[in-house]
């Protein structure tokens, strides 16, 4: 029980401030207090990271994890655990922006309104090639873009999370 303040009538903690220990930011000459569960203050800690071991992606919303590890909003369909694309549903259950070409149900990519099959997204920069550019490169798979198979001496395109081509 804490005594009441005479002016406000609110109870006051009388613990001396000198007994409370606050971690300081570990950045050089910074004297700011460190954020809870972090080594640095809010100015030096940068964006919040996913707390799953080995993951370097950013945590989503008020959660402690990235989308891949369960953070952010989830699809509202019962039993679905995928990340929501538009706040309520995943891509499979109708969430996200759709291609504007008639009868196409694929997701639109980038800032445009079409899927990659109908010309949306970044295009390969090789002369006379109209395919979509892969990953962070400026070229399609045929012209050297995308991830390569992890097998030694294989230069085919990798598929899925395993990082191997269809032959391996």
CSV table of C-alpha atoms in Angstrom, one decimal:
chain,number,residue,atom,x,y,z
A,1,UNK,CA,0.0,0.0,0.0
A,2,UNK,CA,1.3,3.4,-1.0
A,3,UNK,CA,0.4,6.7,0.8
A,4,UNK,CA,-1.9,9.1,-1.1
A,5,UNK,CA,-0.7,12.3,-2.5
A,6,UNK,CA,-2.3,15.3,-0.7
A,7,UNK,CA,-2.9,17.3,-3.9
A,8,UNK,CA,-4.3,14.6,-6.3
A,9,UNK,CA,-5.5,11.8,-4.0
A,10,UNK,CA,-3.5,9.3,-6.1
A,11,UNK,CA,-1.3,6.8,-4.4
A,12,UNK,CA,2.4,7.4,-4.8
A,13,UNK,CA,5.3,5.0,-5.0
A,14,UNK,CA,7.9,6.0,-2.5
A,15,UNK,CA,10.7,3.7,-3.7
A,16,UNK,CA,13.8,5.9,-4.2
A,17,UNK,CA,14.8,6.2,-7.9
A,18,UNK,CA,18.4,5.2,-7.0
A,19,UNK,CA,17.3,1.6,-6.2
A,20,UNK,CA,15.7,1.0,-9.7
A,21,UNK,CA,18.3,-0.2,-12.2
A,22,UNK,CA,17.7,0.8,-15.9
A,23,UNK,CA,20.0,-0.6,-18.6
A,24,UNK,CA,21.6,2.1,-20.7
A,25,UNK,CA,21.9,2.0,-24.5
A,26,UNK,CA,25.1,0.3,-25.6
A,27,UNK,CA,25.7,2.7,-28.6
A,28,UNK,CA,28.8,4.7,-28.0
A,29,UNK,CA,28.1,7.9,-26.0
A,30,UNK,CA,24.3,7.5,-25.8
A,31,UNK,CA,22.9,7.9,-22.3
A,32,UNK,CA,19.3,7.0,-23.1
A,33,UNK,CA,17.7,4.0,-21.4
A,34,UNK,CA,17.6,0.8,-23.4
A,35,UNK,CA,14.2,-0.5,-24.6
A,36,UNK,CA,12.7,-3.5,-22.8
A,37,UNK,CA,14.3,-6.8,-24.0
A,38,UNK,CA,16.8,-4.9,-26.2
A,39,UNK,CA,20.4,-3.7,-25.8
A,40,UNK,CA,19.7,-0.3,-27.4
A,41,UNK,CA,17.4,2.7,-27.0
A,42,UNK,CA,14.6,3.3,-29.5
A,43,UNK,CA,16.7,5.6,-31.6
A,44,UNK,CA,19.5,3.1,-32.1
A,45,UNK,CA,17.6,-0.3,-32.1
A,46,UNK,CA,16.2,0.0,-35.7
A,47,UNK,CA,13.2,-2.0,-36.9
A,48,UNK,CA,11.9,-4.9,-34.8
A,49,UNK,CA,13.1,-8.3,-36.0
A,50,UNK,CA,11.4,-11.6,-36.0
A,51,UNK,CA,12.2,-13.5,-32.8
A,52,UNK,CA,12.5,-17.0,-34.5
A,53,UNK,CA,16.1,-18.2,-34.3
A,54,UNK,CA,18.0,-17.5,-37.5
A,55,UNK,CA,15.3,-15.3,-39.1
A,56,UNK,CA,16.3,-11.8,-40.2
A,57,UNK,CA,12.9,-10.5,-41.4
A,58,UNK,CA,11.0,-7.8,-39.7
A,59,UNK,CA,8.3,-8.5,-37.1
A,60,UNK,CA,4.8,-7.6,-38.3
A,61,UNK,CA,2.3,-5.4,-36.5
A,62,UNK,CA,2.1,-5.9,-32.8
A,63,UNK,CA,3.4,-9.5,-33.0
A,64,UNK,CA,6.9,-10.7,-32.4
A,65,UNK,CA,7.3,-12.6,-35.6
A,66,UNK,CA,7.4,-12.2,-39.4
A,67,UNK,CA,4.6,-13.4,-41.7
A,68,UNK,CA,6.4,-16.7,-42.4
A,69,UNK,CA,6.6,-17.5,-38.7
A,70,UNK,CA,3.1,-16.6,-37.7
A,71,UNK,CA,3.2,-12.8,-37.2
A,72,UNK,CA,0.9,-10.3,-38.7
A,73,UNK,CA,-2.8,-10.8,-39.6
A,74,UNK,CA,-4.0,-14.4,-40.4
A,75,UNK,CA,-6.6,-15.5,-43.0
A,76,UNK,CA,-10.1,-15.5,-41.5
A,77,UNK,CA,-11.1,-18.8,-43.1
A,78,UNK,CA,-11.5,-21.5,-40.4
A,79,UNK,CA,-8.4,-23.7,-40.3
A,80,UNK,CA,-6.3,-21.6,-42.6
A,81,UNK,CA,-3.0,-20.4,-41.0
A,82,UNK,CA,-1.7,-18.3,-44.0
A,83,UNK,CA,-1.0,-14.6,-43.8
A,84,UNK,CA,-3.8,-12.3,-44.9
A,85,UNK,CA,-3.2,-10.3,-48.1
A,86,UNK,CA,-5.8,-7.5,-47.6
A,87,UNK,CA,-6.4,-7.6,-43.9
A,88,UNK,CA,-8.9,-10.6,-43.9
A,89,UNK,CA,-8.0,-13.3,-46.4
A,90,UNK,CA,-5.0,-15.1,-47.9
A,91,UNK,CA,-4.4,-15.3,-51.7
A,92,UNK,CA,-6.0,-18.7,-51.9
A,93,UNK,CA,-9.2,-17.6,-50.2
A,94,UNK,CA,-9.7,-14.4,-52.3
A,95,UNK,CA,-7.5,-11.9,-50.5
A,96,UNK,CA,-5.2,-9.4,-52.3
A,97,UNK,CA,-5.4,-7.6,-55.6
A,98,UNK,CA,-6.5,-9.6,-58.6
A,99,UNK,CA,-5.5,-9.5,-62.3
A,100,UNK,CA,-7.8,-7.2,-64.3
A,101,UNK,CA,-7.8,-9.4,-67.4
A,102,UNK,CA,-11.2,-11.0,-67.9
A,103,UNK,CA,-11.6,-14.5,-66.4
A,104,UNK,CA,-8.1,-14.4,-64.8
A,105,UNK,CA,-8.1,-15.2,-61.1
A,106,UNK,CA,-4.4,-14.8,-60.5
A,107,UNK,CA,-2.9,-12.2,-58.1
A,108,UNK,CA,-1.8,-8.9,-59.6
A,109,UNK,CA,1.9,-8.1,-59.0
A,110,UNK,CA,3.7,-4.9,-58.2
A,111,UNK,CA,2.0,-1.6,-58.6
A,112,UNK,CA,0.1,-2.7,-61.7
A,113,UNK,CA,-3.2,-4.4,-62.1
A,114,UNK,CA,-2.1,-7.6,-64.0
A,115,UNK,CA,-0.5,-10.9,-63.2
A,116,UNK,CA,2.9,-11.9,-64.6
A,117,UNK,CA,1.2,-14.0,-67.3
A,118,UNK,CA,-0.6,-11.0,-68.6
A,119,UNK,CA,2.3,-8.5,-68.5
A,120,UNK,CA,2.3,-7.3,-64.9
A,121,UNK,CA,5.4,-6.8,-62.8
A,122,UNK,CA,9.0,-6.2,-64.0
A,123,UNK,CA,10.0,-7.5,-67.4
A,124,UNK,CA,13.2,-9.2,-68.5
A,125,UNK,CA,15.7,-6.6,-69.9
A,126,UNK,CA,17.1,-8.9,-72.6
A,127,UNK,CA,16.3,-7.7,-76.1
A,128,UNK,CA,12.9,-9.0,-77.5
A,129,UNK,CA,12.1,-10.9,-74.3
A,130,UNK,CA,8.7,-10.3,-72.8
A,131,UNK,CA,8.9,-12.8,-69.9
A,132,UNK,CA,8.9,-11.6,-66.2
A,133,UNK,CA,12.1,-10.8,-64.4
A,134,UNK,CA,12.9,-13.2,-61.5
A,135,UNK,CA,13.8,-12.4,-57.9
A,136,UNK,CA,16.0,-9.3,-57.6
A,137,UNK,CA,17.5,-9.6,-61.0
A,138,UNK,CA,16.5,-7.8,-64.2
A,139,UNK,CA,16.2,-11.0,-66.2
A,140,UNK,CA,14.0,-14.0,-66.7
A,141,UNK,CA,15.3,-17.5,-65.9
A,142,UNK,CA,16.3,-18.2,-69.5
A,143,UNK,CA,18.5,-15.1,-69.5
A,144,UNK,CA,20.2,-15.7,-66.2
A,145,UNK,CA,17.7,-14.3,-63.6
A,146,UNK,CA,16.3,-16.0,-60.5
A,147,UNK,CA,17.8,-18.4,-58.0
A,148,UNK,CA,20.1,-21.2,-59.3
A,149,UNK,CA,20.1,-24.9,-58.2
A,150,UNK,CA,22.3,-25.5,-55.2
A,151,UNK,CA,23.7,-28.8,-56.8
A,152,UNK,CA,27.4,-28.4,-57.9
A,153,UNK,CA,27.8,-27.6,-61.6
A,154,UNK,CA,24.1,-27.2,-62.2
A,155,UNK,CA,22.9,-23.9,-63.7
A,156,UNK,CA,19.2,-24.6,-63.9
A,157,UNK,CA,16.6,-22.6,-62.0
A,158,UNK,CA,15.8,-23.5,-58.4
A,159,UNK,CA,12.2,-24.3,-57.4
A,160,UNK,CA,10.5,-24.1,-54.0
A,161,UNK,CA,12.2,-23.7,-50.6
A,162,UNK,CA,14.7,-26.5,-51.1
A,163,UNK,CA,16.7,-24.5,-53.6
A,164,UNK,CA,17.1,-27.3,-56.1
A,165,UNK,CA,16.0,-27.7,-59.7
A,166,UNK,CA,13.4,-30.3,-60.8
A,167,UNK,CA,16.1,-32.8,-61.8
A,168,UNK,CA,17.7,-32.7,-58.3
